[in-house]
Amino acid sequence: RMNSGMANCTQCGFAGESNYFPCTACSSGSYLKWNECLQTCGATQYQEGYGCSNKRNAGQYCQSADKCLSGVCKGNYCCDESVAADCDICLSGNGTCSALLMPGENCTSDSDCYGDGLSNNMCAGGVCCSHMRMNSGMANCTQCGFAGESNYFPCTACSSGSYLKWNECLQTCGATQYQEGYGCSNKRNAGQYCQSADKCLSGVCKGNYCCDESVAADCDICLSGNGTCSALLMPGENCTSDSDCYGDGLSNNMCAGGVCCSHMRMNSGMA
């Protein structure tokens, strides 16, 4: 009975599946849907889960028209009944039509463009964008334009020192930098932690540390601190103790049966 949609069930019956007897009838004031009982809503209510909630007045937040008393939701606010059909955005508070512009319309500043109700969308190159200035990758946008999708006007050009990728502006990095998110970070010196070679000044990352430029190509592991080649052994190489084997930089991998393992002794099931 405590299962969702079962509180107002008055009859269960066979549903054509072995040992499956769901709800087949509901009490007055409810109706059956997908073998569950949902409350029957009045004209000034809308369905919310298994129950009903009161429809919202003009100027209140909405995500769909069925939640508004007026039956009209535009720009995430319920519209007043007097609002014309060609209105694009209704205002918070009173539900009257807004003069703010939609993506793709001509503008002179961000304050001309409709946003999400919290902040205005960006005006770039005289066009209202589909995103706000504070959105990731929009800070250096200089132009928004049509992207082939209805009402979608993303960034199409960036300021000097940035480049366009996936309709976002990323900072152009120098030879001693690497891309990190939308900006750039300095490449790391020999002996500093790394996860990929592009983050090292030497262009070589082995064993999670940047290698010194003098390290030979056949070196498997570079050391923390100075980036020189390590004498530690990789998994599969012959060993005499755990101290011979490379690990994750925090602890050595296990030496078992004279072979360096791929896991540390402290790992589950390795003791």
C-alpha atoms as an extended CHARMM CRD file, in Angstrom:
* protein
*
       271  EXT
         1         1  ARG       CA              0.0000000000        0.0000000000        0.0000000000  PROA      1               0.0000000000
         2         2  MET       CA              2.9070000000        2.3670000000        0.6760000000  PROA      2               0.0000000000
         3         3  ASN       CA              4.1400000000        1.9970000000       -2.9130000000  PROA      3               0.0000000000
         4         4  SER       CA              3.7000000000        5.0420000000       -5.1140000000  PROA      4               0.0000000000
         5         5  GLY       CA              0.2790000000        5.1240000000       -6.7450000000  PROA      5               0.0000000000
         6         6  MET       CA             -1.2070000000        2.3870000000       -4.5570000000  PROA      6               0.0000000000
         7         7  ALA       CA             -2.7690000000        4.4310000000       -1.7200000000  PROA      7               0.0000000000
         8         8  ASN       CA             -6.1150000000        4.8100000000       -3.5630000000  PROA      8               0.0000000000
         9         9  CYS       CA             -6.1680000000        1.3640000000       -5.1860000000  PROA      9               0.0000000000
        10        10  THR       CA             -9.4380000000       -0.5600000000       -4.5880000000  PROA      10              0.0000000000
        11        11  GLN       CA             -8.8480000000       -3.6740000000       -6.6800000000  PROA      11              0.0000000000
        12        12  CYS       CA             -5.9010000000       -5.7560000000       -7.8670000000  PROA      12              0.0000000000
        13        13  GLY       CA             -6.0920000000       -8.3270000000      -10.6610000000  PROA      13              0.0000000000
        14        14  PHE       CA             -4.1690000000      -10.5410000000      -13.0800000000  PROA      14              0.0000000000
        15        15  ALA       CA             -2.2000000000       -8.5700000000      -15.6740000000  PROA      15              0.0000000000
        16        16  GLY       CA             -1.2880000000      -11.3630000000      -18.0690000000  PROA      16              0.0000000000
        17        17  GLU       CA              2.0810000000      -12.0810000000      -16.4760000000  PROA      17              0.0000000000
        18        18  SER       CA              2.8490000000      -14.9630000000      -14.1760000000  PROA      18              0.0000000000
        19        19  ASN       CA              2.3350000000      -14.0060000000      -10.5000000000  PROA      19              0.0000000000
        20        20  TYR       CA              1.8140000000      -10.3280000000      -11.3870000000  PROA      20              0.0000000000
        21        21  PHE       CA             -1.3390000000       -8.8150000000       -9.8660000000  PROA      21              0.0000000000
        22        22  PRO       CA             -1.1610000000       -4.9910000000      -10.0150000000  PROA      22              0.0000000000
        23        23  CYS       CA             -3.8510000000       -2.4030000000       -9.3260000000  PROA      23              0.0000000000
        24        24  THR       CA             -6.8190000000       -2.5430000000      -11.7210000000  PROA      24              0.0000000000
        25        25  ALA       CA             -9.2450000000       -0.0570000000      -10.1220000000  PROA      25              0.0000000000
        26        26  CYS       CA             -9.0670000000        3.1660000000       -8.0790000000  PROA      26              0.0000000000
        27        27  SER       CA            -11.2800000000        4.9500000000       -5.5690000000  PROA      27              0.0000000000
        28        28  SER       CA            -13.4190000000        7.9830000000       -6.4550000000  PROA      28              0.0000000000
        29        29  GLY       CA            -11.2970000000       11.0790000000       -7.1160000000  PROA      29              0.0000000000
        30        30  SER       CA             -8.5100000000        9.0140000000       -8.6720000000  PROA      30              0.0000000000
        31        31  TYR       CA             -7.9520000000        7.3490000000      -12.0470000000  PROA      31              0.0000000000
        32        32  LEU       CA             -5.9180000000        4.3750000000      -13.2360000000  PROA      32              0.0000000000
        33        33  LYS       CA             -2.7790000000        4.9210000000      -15.3200000000  PROA      33              0.0000000000
        34        34  TRP       CA             -0.0460000000        2.3090000000      -15.8490000000  PROA      34              0.0000000000
        35        35  ASN       CA             -1.5750000000        0.2160000000      -13.0130000000  PROA      35              0.0000000000
        36        36  GLU       CA             -1.2730000000        3.1070000000      -10.5390000000  PROA      36              0.0000000000
        37        37  CYS       CA             -3.8380000000        5.5010000000       -9.0650000000  PROA      37              0.0000000000
        38        38  LEU       CA             -3.3580000000        9.1960000000       -9.8160000000  PROA      38              0.0000000000
        39        39  GLN       CA             -5.4360000000       11.9560000000       -8.2190000000  PROA      39              0.0000000000
        40        40  THR       CA             -7.9890000000       13.5400000000      -10.5650000000  PROA      40              0.0000000000
        41        41  CYS       CA             -7.1240000000       17.2420000000      -10.8820000000  PROA      41              0.0000000000
        42        42  GLY       CA             -9.5580000000       20.1530000000      -11.1190000000  PROA      42              0.0000000000
        43        43  ALA       CA             -9.5860000000       22.9130000000      -13.7570000000  PROA      43              0.0000000000
        44        44  THR       CA             -7.2910000000       25.1360000000      -11.6430000000  PROA      44              0.0000000000
        45        45  GLN       CA             -4.8210000000       22.3380000000      -10.8970000000  PROA      45              0.0000000000
        46        46  TYR       CA             -2.1680000000       20.3710000000      -12.7660000000  PROA      46              0.0000000000
        47        47  GLN       CA             -0.8590000000       16.8400000000      -12.3310000000  PROA      47              0.0000000000
        48        48  GLU       CA              2.3170000000       16.6170000000      -10.2550000000  PROA      48              0.0000000000
        49        49  GLY       CA              3.4670000000       13.0820000000       -9.6270000000  PROA      49              0.0000000000
        50        50  TYR       CA              0.5320000000       11.1320000000       -8.2400000000  PROA      50              0.0000000000
        51        51  GLY       CA             -1.2140000000       14.2210000000       -6.8540000000  PROA      51              0.0000000000
        52        52  CYS       CA             -2.2850000000       17.7200000000       -7.9260000000  PROA      52              0.0000000000
        53        53  SER       CA             -0.8750000000       21.2100000000       -7.4110000000  PROA      53              0.0000000000
        54        54  ASN       CA             -2.5380000000       24.5770000000       -7.9090000000  PROA      54              0.0000000000
        55        55  LYS       CA             -1.8870000000       26.2800000000      -11.2270000000  PROA      55              0.0000000000
        56        56  ARG       CA              0.2520000000       29.4090000000      -10.9520000000  PROA      56              0.0000000000
        57        57  ASN       CA             -0.7300000000       33.0450000000      -11.2420000000  PROA      57              0.0000000000
        58        58  ALA       CA              0.5970000000       35.4860000000      -13.8370000000  PROA      58              0.0000000000
        59        59  GLY       CA              4.2460000000       36.3590000000      -13.1510000000  PROA      59              0.0000000000
        60        60  GLN       CA              5.0290000000       33.1220000000      -11.3140000000  PROA      60              0.0000000000
        61        61  TYR       CA              7.7670000000       30.7520000000      -12.5200000000  PROA      61              0.0000000000
        62        62  CYS       CA              6.7770000000       28.0170000000      -14.9740000000  PROA      62              0.0000000000
        63        63  GLN       CA              8.3010000000       25.4160000000      -17.2610000000  PROA      63              0.0000000000
        64        64  SER       CA              5.2020000000       24.5540000000      -19.2510000000  PROA      64              0.0000000000
        65        65  ALA       CA              1.8460000000       26.1680000000      -20.1080000000  PROA      65              0.0000000000
        66        66  ASP       CA             -0.2270000000       23.5590000000      -18.2360000000  PROA      66              0.0000000000
        67        67  LYS       CA              1.1120000000       24.9180000000      -14.9420000000  PROA      67              0.0000000000
        68        68  CYS       CA             -0.3310000000       28.4330000000      -15.5380000000  PROA      68              0.0000000000
        69        69  LEU       CA             -3.8890000000       29.6110000000      -14.8650000000  PROA      69              0.0000000000
        70        70  SER       CA             -3.7320000000       31.5750000000      -18.1230000000  PROA      70              0.0000000000
        71        71  GLY       CA             -2.5100000000       28.5230000000      -20.0320000000  PROA      71              0.0000000000
        72        72  VAL       CA              0.4620000000       30.5250000000      -21.3640000000  PROA      72              0.0000000000
        73        73  CYS       CA              4.0960000000       30.2120000000      -20.1890000000  PROA      73              0.0000000000
        74        74  LYS       CA              6.7380000000       32.2790000000      -22.0010000000  PROA      74              0.0000000000
        75        75  GLY       CA             10.2820000000       32.9800000000      -20.8800000000  PROA      75              0.0000000000
        76        76  ASN       CA              9.7130000000       30.7340000000      -17.8190000000  PROA      76              0.0000000000
        77        77  TYR       CA              6.9690000000       32.9560000000      -16.3810000000  PROA      77              0.0000000000
        78        78  CYS       CA              3.1960000000       32.5960000000      -16.5190000000  PROA      78              0.0000000000
        79        79  CYS       CA              1.6580000000       35.2760000000      -18.7330000000  PROA      79              0.0000000000
        80        80  ASP       CA             -1.2870000000       37.4950000000      -17.8900000000  PROA      80              0.0000000000
        81        81  GLU       CA             -4.4460000000       36.6150000000      -19.8640000000  PROA      81              0.0000000000
        82        82  SER       CA             -4.2430000000       39.9790000000      -21.6600000000  PROA      82              0.0000000000
        83        83  VAL       CA             -0.8460000000       39.2120000000      -23.2520000000  PROA      83              0.0000000000
        84        84  ALA       CA             -0.8980000000       39.0230000000      -27.0660000000  PROA      84              0.0000000000
        85        85  ALA       CA             -0.1800000000       35.7170000000      -28.7960000000  PROA      85              0.0000000000
        86        86  ASP       CA              2.9540000000       37.0930000000      -30.4990000000  PROA      86              0.0000000000
        87        87  CYS       CA              4.6150000000       37.9900000000      -27.1790000000  PROA      87              0.0000000000
        88        88  ASP       CA              7.8810000000       36.0660000000      -26.6950000000  PROA      88              0.0000000000
        89        89  ILE       CA              8.6150000000       36.7210000000      -22.9960000000  PROA      89              0.0000000000
        90        90  CYS       CA              6.4370000000       37.3760000000      -19.9540000000  PROA      90              0.0000000000
        91        91  LEU       CA              7.7750000000       39.1610000000      -16.8930000000  PROA      91              0.0000000000
        92        92  SER       CA              8.2480000000       37.9230000000      -13.3470000000  PROA      92              0.0000000000
        93        93  GLY       CA              5.8160000000       39.5190000000      -10.9010000000  PROA      93              0.0000000000
        94        94  ASN       CA              2.9290000000       40.5600000000      -13.1350000000  PROA      94              0.0000000000
        95        95  GLY       CA              3.1350000000       38.3790000000      -16.2650000000  PROA      95              0.0000000000
        96        96  THR       CA              2.9700000000       41.2930000000      -18.7030000000  PROA      96              0.0000000000
        97        97  CYS       CA              4.8780000000       41.1680000000      -22.0030000000  PROA      97              0.0000000000
        98        98  SER       CA              8.5990000000       42.0030000000      -21.8340000000  PROA      98              0.0000000000
        99        99  ALA       CA             10.4820000000       44.2400000000      -24.2790000000  PROA      99              0.0000000000
       100       100  LEU       CA             13.6380000000       42.1140000000      -23.9340000000  PROA      100             0.0000000000
       101       101  LEU       CA             14.9760000000       40.5680000000      -27.1300000000  PROA      101             0.0000000000
       102       102  MET       CA             15.2710000000       36.8960000000      -28.0240000000  PROA      102             0.0000000000
       103       103  PRO       CA             18.4340000000       35.1800000000      -29.4040000000  PROA      103             0.0000000000
       104       104  GLY       CA             19.1390000000       36.3190000000      -32.9510000000  PROA      104             0.0000000000
       105       105  GLU       CA             17.5060000000       39.7380000000      -32.5820000000  PROA      105             0.0000000000
       106       106  ASN       CA             19.5610000000       42.9310000000      -32.9380000000  PROA      106             0.0000000000
       107       107  CYS       CA             20.8860000000       44.5290000000      -29.7360000000  PROA      107             0.0000000000
       108       108  THR       CA             23.2620000000       47.1940000000      -28.4600000000  PROA      108             0.0000000000
       109       109  SER       CA             24.0960000000       45.7590000000      -25.0060000000  PROA      109             0.0000000000
       110       110  ASP       CA             23.5320000000       42.7110000000      -22.7950000000  PROA      110             0.0000000000
       111       111  SER       CA             20.6990000000       44.5640000000      -21.0380000000  PROA      111             0.0000000000
       112       112  ASP       CA             18.6590000000       44.3530000000      -24.2700000000  PROA      112             0.0000000000
       113       113  CYS       CA             18.7010000000       40.5340000000      -24.3150000000  PROA      113             0.0000000000
       114       114  TYR       CA             16.5100000000       38.0650000000      -22.4530000000  PROA      114             0.0000000000
       115       115  GLY       CA             18.3180000000       35.4810000000      -20.3310000000  PROA      115             0.0000000000
       116       116  ASP       CA             17.1190000000       32.8830000000      -17.8500000000  PROA      116             0.0000000000
       117       117  GLY       CA             15.4470000000       35.2920000000      -15.4860000000  PROA      117             0.0000000000
       118       118  LEU       CA             18.6260000000       35.5710000000      -13.3720000000  PROA      118             0.0000000000
       119       119  SER       CA             20.9310000000       37.2580000000      -15.8910000000  PROA      119             0.0000000000
       120       120  ASN       CA             20.6680000000       38.6650000000      -19.4150000000  PROA      120             0.0000000000
       121       121  ASN       CA             22.0980000000       36.7960000000      -22.3720000000  PROA      121             0.0000000000
       122       122  MET       CA             25.1580000000       38.2900000000      -24.0550000000  PROA      122             0.0000000000
       123       123  CYS       CA             24.9890000000       40.8330000000      -26.8790000000  PROA      123             0.0000000000
       124       124  ALA       CA             27.9230000000       40.1680000000      -29.2580000000  PROA      124             0.0000000000
       125       125  GLY       CA             28.3900000000       41.8330000000      -32.6340000000  PROA      125             0.0000000000
       126       126  GLY       CA             24.9650000000       43.4670000000      -32.3720000000  PROA      126             0.0000000000
       127       127  VAL       CA             23.1650000000       40.1170000000      -31.9550000000  PROA      127             0.0000000000
       128       128  CYS       CA             21.5800000000       38.5930000000      -28.8370000000  PROA      128             0.0000000000
       129       129  CYS       CA             23.3550000000       35.2830000000      -28.1110000000  PROA      129             0.0000000000
       130       130  SER       CA             21.8400000000       32.0760000000      -26.7760000000  PROA      130             0.0000000000
       131       131  HSD       CA             24.2130000000       32.1870000000      -23.7760000000  PROA      131             0.0000000000
       132       132  MET       CA             25.1310000000       34.5860000000      -20.9870000000  PROA      132             0.0000000000
       133       133  ARG       CA             28.4820000000       36.3890000000      -20.8270000000  PROA      133             0.0000000000
       134       134  MET       CA             29.3260000000       34.4900000000      -17.6270000000  PROA      134             0.0000000000
       135       135  ASN       CA             28.9480000000       31.1250000000      -19.3830000000  PROA      135             0.0000000000
       136       136  SER       CA             32.1460000000       29.1770000000      -19.9130000000  PROA      136             0.0000000000
       137       137  GLY       CA             33.8760000000       30.1410000000      -23.1520000000  PROA      137             0.0000000000
       138       138  MET       CA             31.8030000000       33.2950000000      -23.7620000000  PROA      138             0.0000000000
       139       139  ALA       CA             34.0080000000       35.9510000000      -22.0940000000  PROA      139             0.0000000000
       140       140  ASN       CA             36.0400000000       36.5610000000      -25.2770000000  PROA      140             0.0000000000
       141       141  CYS       CA             33.2030000000       36.1420000000      -27.7790000000  PROA      141             0.0000000000
       142       142  THR       CA             32.8930000000       39.0250000000      -30.2840000000  PROA      142             0.0000000000
       143       143  GLN       CA             30.0530000000       37.7470000000      -32.4920000000  PROA      143             0.0000000000
       144       144  CYS       CA             27.0530000000       35.4560000000      -32.2130000000  PROA      144             0.0000000000
       145       145  GLY       CA             25.2410000000       34.0140000000      -35.2120000000  PROA      145             0.0000000000
       146       146  PHE       CA             22.7980000000       31.3980000000      -36.4920000000  PROA      146             0.0000000000
       147       147  ALA       CA             24.0380000000       27.8140000000      -36.0540000000  PROA      147             0.0000000000
       148       148  GLY       CA             21.5060000000       25.9910000000      -38.2100000000  PROA      148             0.0000000000
       149       149  GLU       CA             19.1700000000       25.1730000000      -35.3120000000  PROA      149             0.0000000000
       150       150  SER       CA             15.9200000000       27.0020000000      -34.6130000000  PROA      150             0.0000000000
       151       151  ASN       CA             16.4570000000       29.8960000000      -32.1880000000  PROA      151             0.0000000000
       152       152  TYR       CA             20.0660000000       28.8560000000      -31.4680000000  PROA      152             0.0000000000
       153       153  PHE       CA             22.6160000000       31.6610000000      -31.8350000000  PROA      153             0.0000000000
       154       154  PRO       CA             25.9620000000       30.6460000000      -30.2730000000  PROA      154             0.0000000000
       155       155  CYS       CA             29.3610000000       32.3300000000      -30.4840000000  PROA      155             0.0000000000
       156       156  THR       CA             30.8210000000       32.4140000000      -34.0190000000  PROA      156             0.0000000000
       157       157  ALA       CA             33.9330000000       34.6280000000      -33.5510000000  PROA      157             0.0000000000
       158       158  CYS       CA             36.4630000000       35.3790000000      -30.7810000000  PROA      158             0.0000000000
       159       159  SER       CA             38.7410000000       38.2590000000      -29.8320000000  PROA      159             0.0000000000
       160       160  SER       CA             42.4800000000       38.2670000000      -30.5610000000  PROA      160             0.0000000000
       161       161  GLY       CA             44.3700000000       35.8210000000      -28.3390000000  PROA      161             0.0000000000
       162       162  SER       CA             41.4830000000       33.3240000000      -28.4020000000  PROA      162             0.0000000000
       163       163  TYR       CA             40.1890000000       30.7830000000      -30.9160000000  PROA      163             0.0000000000
       164       164  LEU       CA             36.7690000000       29.2620000000      -31.5930000000  PROA      164             0.0000000000
       165       165  LYS       CA             36.1150000000       25.6200000000      -30.7140000000  PROA      165             0.0000000000
       166       166  TRP       CA             32.6460000000       24.0710000000      -30.3700000000  PROA      166             0.0000000000
       167       167  ASN       CA             31.1300000000       27.5910000000      -30.3720000000  PROA      167             0.0000000000
       168       168  GLU       CA             33.2540000000       28.6380000000      -27.3810000000  PROA      168             0.0000000000
       169       169  CYS       CA             36.3380000000       30.8640000000      -27.0950000000  PROA      169             0.0000000000
       170       170  LEU       CA             39.4950000000       29.2230000000      -25.7700000000  PROA      170             0.0000000000
       171       171  GLN       CA             42.6780000000       31.1190000000      -24.9380000000  PROA      171             0.0000000000
       172       172  THR       CA             45.5000000000       30.6200000000      -27.4580000000  PROA      172             0.0000000000
       173       173  CYS       CA             48.4360000000       29.0530000000      -25.5910000000  PROA      173             0.0000000000
       174       174  GLY       CA             52.1360000000       29.7600000000      -26.1180000000  PROA      174             0.0000000000
       175       175  ALA       CA             54.9000000000       27.2140000000      -26.7010000000  PROA      175             0.0000000000
       176       176  THR       CA             55.6090000000       26.9170000000      -22.9550000000  PROA      176             0.0000000000
       177       177  GLN       CA             51.9230000000       26.5150000000      -22.0280000000  PROA      177             0.0000000000
       178       178  TYR       CA             49.2270000000       23.8540000000      -22.3660000000  PROA      178             0.0000000000
       179       179  GLN       CA             45.4480000000       24.1270000000      -22.6850000000  PROA      179             0.0000000000
       180       180  GLU       CA             43.5900000000       23.7330000000      -19.3960000000  PROA      180             0.0000000000
       181       181  GLY       CA             39.8570000000       24.2310000000      -19.7080000000  PROA      181             0.0000000000
       182       182  TYR       CA             39.2650000000       27.5490000000      -21.4780000000  PROA      182             0.0000000000
       183       183  GLY       CA             42.6120000000       29.0440000000      -20.4270000000  PROA      183             0.0000000000
       184       184  CYS       CA             46.3230000000       28.1590000000      -20.3920000000  PROA      184             0.0000000000
       185       185  SER       CA             48.7250000000       26.9010000000      -17.7180000000  PROA      185             0.0000000000
       186       186  ASN       CA             52.5340000000       26.8580000000      -17.7270000000  PROA      186             0.0000000000
       187       187  LYS       CA             54.1440000000       23.5870000000      -18.7400000000  PROA      187             0.0000000000
       188       188  ARG       CA             55.9090000000       21.7830000000      -15.8910000000  PROA      188             0.0000000000
       189       189  ASN       CA             59.6060000000       21.4020000000      -15.2090000000  PROA      189             0.0000000000
       190       190  ALA       CA             61.4990000000       18.0990000000      -15.0280000000  PROA      190             0.0000000000
       191       191  GLY       CA             60.5450000000       16.1510000000      -11.8970000000  PROA      191             0.0000000000
       192       192  GLN       CA             57.0890000000       17.7260000000      -11.5650000000  PROA      192             0.0000000000
       193       193  TYR       CA             53.9150000000       15.5950000000      -11.5770000000  PROA      193             0.0000000000
       194       194  CYS       CA             52.2710000000       14.9740000000      -14.9600000000  PROA      194             0.0000000000
       195       195  GLN       CA             49.5570000000       12.8640000000      -16.5540000000  PROA      195             0.0000000000
       196       196  SER       CA             50.4440000000       13.5000000000      -20.1930000000  PROA      196             0.0000000000
       197       197  ALA       CA             53.4840000000       14.6190000000      -22.2050000000  PROA      197             0.0000000000
       198       198  ASP       CA             51.8690000000       17.8860000000      -23.4030000000  PROA      198             0.0000000000
       199       199  LYS       CA             52.0740000000       19.2270000000      -19.8350000000  PROA      199             0.0000000000
       200       200  CYS       CA             55.8980000000       18.9090000000      -19.6670000000  PROA      200             0.0000000000
       201       201  LEU       CA             58.4620000000       21.3940000000      -20.9990000000  PROA      201             0.0000000000
       202       202  SER       CA             60.5230000000       18.4360000000      -22.1950000000  PROA      202             0.0000000000
       203       203  GLY       CA             57.5060000000       16.9010000000      -23.9390000000  PROA      203             0.0000000000
       204       204  VAL       CA             58.1220000000       13.6300000000      -22.0860000000  PROA      204             0.0000000000
       205       205  CYS       CA             56.0860000000       12.2810000000      -19.1370000000  PROA      205             0.0000000000
       206       206  LYS       CA             56.9610000000        8.8300000000      -17.7790000000  PROA      206             0.0000000000
       207       207  GLY       CA             55.8230000000        7.3000000000      -14.5130000000  PROA      207             0.0000000000
       208       208  ASN       CA             53.7080000000       10.4130000000      -13.8210000000  PROA      208             0.0000000000
       209       209  TYR       CA             56.7220000000       12.7360000000      -13.6870000000  PROA      209             0.0000000000
       210       210  CYS       CA             58.1190000000       15.0950000000      -16.3280000000  PROA      210             0.0000000000
       211       211  CYS       CA             61.4620000000       13.8450000000      -17.6210000000  PROA      211             0.0000000000
       212       212  ASP       CA             64.6360000000       15.8600000000      -18.0020000000  PROA      212             0.0000000000
       213       213  GLU       CA             65.5140000000       16.5540000000      -21.6590000000  PROA      213             0.0000000000
       214       214  SER       CA             68.6470000000       14.3970000000      -21.3050000000  PROA      214             0.0000000000
       215       215  VAL       CA             66.6590000000       11.2300000000      -20.5040000000  PROA      215             0.0000000000
       216       216  ALA       CA             67.0110000000        8.4660000000      -23.1290000000  PROA      216             0.0000000000
       217       217  ALA       CA             63.9870000000        7.4370000000      -25.1920000000  PROA      217             0.0000000000
       218       218  ASP       CA             64.0160000000        3.8920000000      -23.7380000000  PROA      218             0.0000000000
       219       219  CYS       CA             63.6390000000        5.1090000000      -20.1310000000  PROA      219             0.0000000000
       220       220  ASP       CA             60.4010000000        3.8180000000      -18.5670000000  PROA      220             0.0000000000
       221       221  ILE       CA             60.1710000000        5.9490000000      -15.4000000000  PROA      221             0.0000000000
       222       222  CYS       CA             61.3290000000        9.4670000000      -14.5120000000  PROA      222             0.0000000000
       223       223  LEU       CA             61.9300000000       10.5170000000      -10.9280000000  PROA      223             0.0000000000
       224       224  SER       CA             60.1610000000       13.1300000000       -8.8390000000  PROA      224             0.0000000000
       225       225  GLY       CA             62.3410000000       16.1490000000       -8.1040000000  PROA      225             0.0000000000
       226       226  ASN       CA             64.8400000000       16.0950000000      -10.9650000000  PROA      226             0.0000000000
       227       227  GLY       CA             63.2240000000       14.0860000000      -13.7860000000  PROA      227             0.0000000000
       228       228  THR       CA             66.1960000000       11.7570000000      -14.2650000000  PROA      228             0.0000000000
       229       229  CYS       CA             65.6630000000        8.1350000000      -15.2690000000  PROA      229             0.0000000000
       230       230  SER       CA             64.6870000000        5.7270000000      -12.4810000000  PROA      230             0.0000000000
       231       231  ALA       CA             66.1690000000        2.2530000000      -11.9910000000  PROA      231             0.0000000000
       232       232  LEU       CA             62.8180000000        0.9450000000      -10.6950000000  PROA      232             0.0000000000
       233       233  LEU       CA             61.3310000000       -1.9470000000      -12.6370000000  PROA      233             0.0000000000
       234       234  MET       CA             58.0300000000       -2.0530000000      -14.5330000000  PROA      234             0.0000000000
       235       235  PRO       CA             55.3330000000       -4.7680000000      -14.1350000000  PROA      235             0.0000000000
       236       236  GLY       CA             56.5520000000       -8.0600000000      -15.5880000000  PROA      236             0.0000000000
       237       237  GLU       CA             60.2580000000       -7.4130000000      -14.9760000000  PROA      237             0.0000000000
       238       238  ASN       CA             62.2780000000       -9.6130000000      -12.6160000000  PROA      238             0.0000000000
       239       239  CYS       CA             62.6890000000       -8.4040000000       -9.0220000000  PROA      239             0.0000000000
       240       240  THR       CA             63.8880000000       -9.5000000000       -5.5960000000  PROA      240             0.0000000000
       241       241  SER       CA             61.7180000000       -7.2260000000       -3.3750000000  PROA      241             0.0000000000
       242       242  ASP       CA             58.9190000000       -4.6460000000       -3.5250000000  PROA      242             0.0000000000
       243       243  SER       CA             61.5460000000       -1.8900000000       -3.3950000000  PROA      243             0.0000000000
       244       244  ASP       CA             62.6940000000       -2.9040000000       -6.8920000000  PROA      244             0.0000000000
       245       245  CYS       CA             59.2640000000       -2.2280000000       -8.4400000000  PROA      245             0.0000000000
       246       246  TYR       CA             57.7310000000        1.0340000000       -9.6280000000  PROA      246             0.0000000000
       247       247  GLY       CA             54.3250000000        1.9470000000       -8.1630000000  PROA      247             0.0000000000
       248       248  ASP       CA             52.1810000000        5.0650000000       -8.3320000000  PROA      248             0.0000000000
       249       249  GLY       CA             54.7630000000        7.4170000000       -6.8960000000  PROA      249             0.0000000000
       250       250  LEU       CA             53.3680000000        6.9210000000       -3.3650000000  PROA      250             0.0000000000
       251       251  SER       CA             54.1770000000        3.2490000000       -2.8440000000  PROA      251             0.0000000000
       252       252  ASN       CA             56.0240000000        0.5090000000       -4.7430000000  PROA      252             0.0000000000
       253       253  ASN       CA             54.1660000000       -2.2570000000       -6.5380000000  PROA      253             0.0000000000
       254       254  MET       CA             54.4590000000       -5.7600000000       -5.1100000000  PROA      254             0.0000000000
       255       255  CYS       CA             57.2290000000       -8.2000000000       -6.0400000000  PROA      255             0.0000000000
       256       256  ALA       CA             55.7610000000      -11.7160000000       -6.0440000000  PROA      256             0.0000000000
       257       257  GLY       CA             57.5240000000      -14.8550000000       -7.2960000000  PROA      257             0.0000000000
       258       258  GLY       CA             60.3890000000      -12.7500000000       -8.5940000000  PROA      258             0.0000000000
       259       259  VAL       CA             58.1370000000      -10.6140000000      -10.8340000000  PROA      259             0.0000000000
       260       260  CYS       CA             56.9500000000       -7.0170000000      -10.3880000000  PROA      260             0.0000000000
       261       261  CYS       CA             53.1420000000       -6.9950000000      -10.1360000000  PROA      261             0.0000000000
       262       262  SER       CA             50.7290000000       -4.4080000000      -11.5190000000  PROA      262             0.0000000000
       263       263  HSD       CA             49.3780000000       -3.7140000000       -8.0090000000  PROA      263             0.0000000000
       264       264  MET       CA             50.6920000000       -2.7170000000       -4.6020000000  PROA      264             0.0000000000
       265       265  ARG       CA             50.8690000000       -5.1360000000       -1.6670000000  PROA      265             0.0000000000
       266       266  MET       CA             48.3300000000       -2.9990000000        0.2320000000  PROA      266             0.0000000000
       267       267  ASN       CA             45.7160000000       -3.4850000000       -2.5460000000  PROA      267             0.0000000000
       268       268  SER       CA             42.7600000000       -5.7030000000       -1.7250000000  PROA      268             0.0000000000
       269       269  GLY       CA             43.5340000000       -9.3750000000       -2.2900000000  PROA      269             0.0000000000
       270       270  MET       CA             47.2950000000       -8.8470000000       -2.7360000000  PROA      270             0.0000000000
       271       271  ALA       CA             48.5220000000       -9.3950000000        0.8430000000  PROA      271             0.0000000000
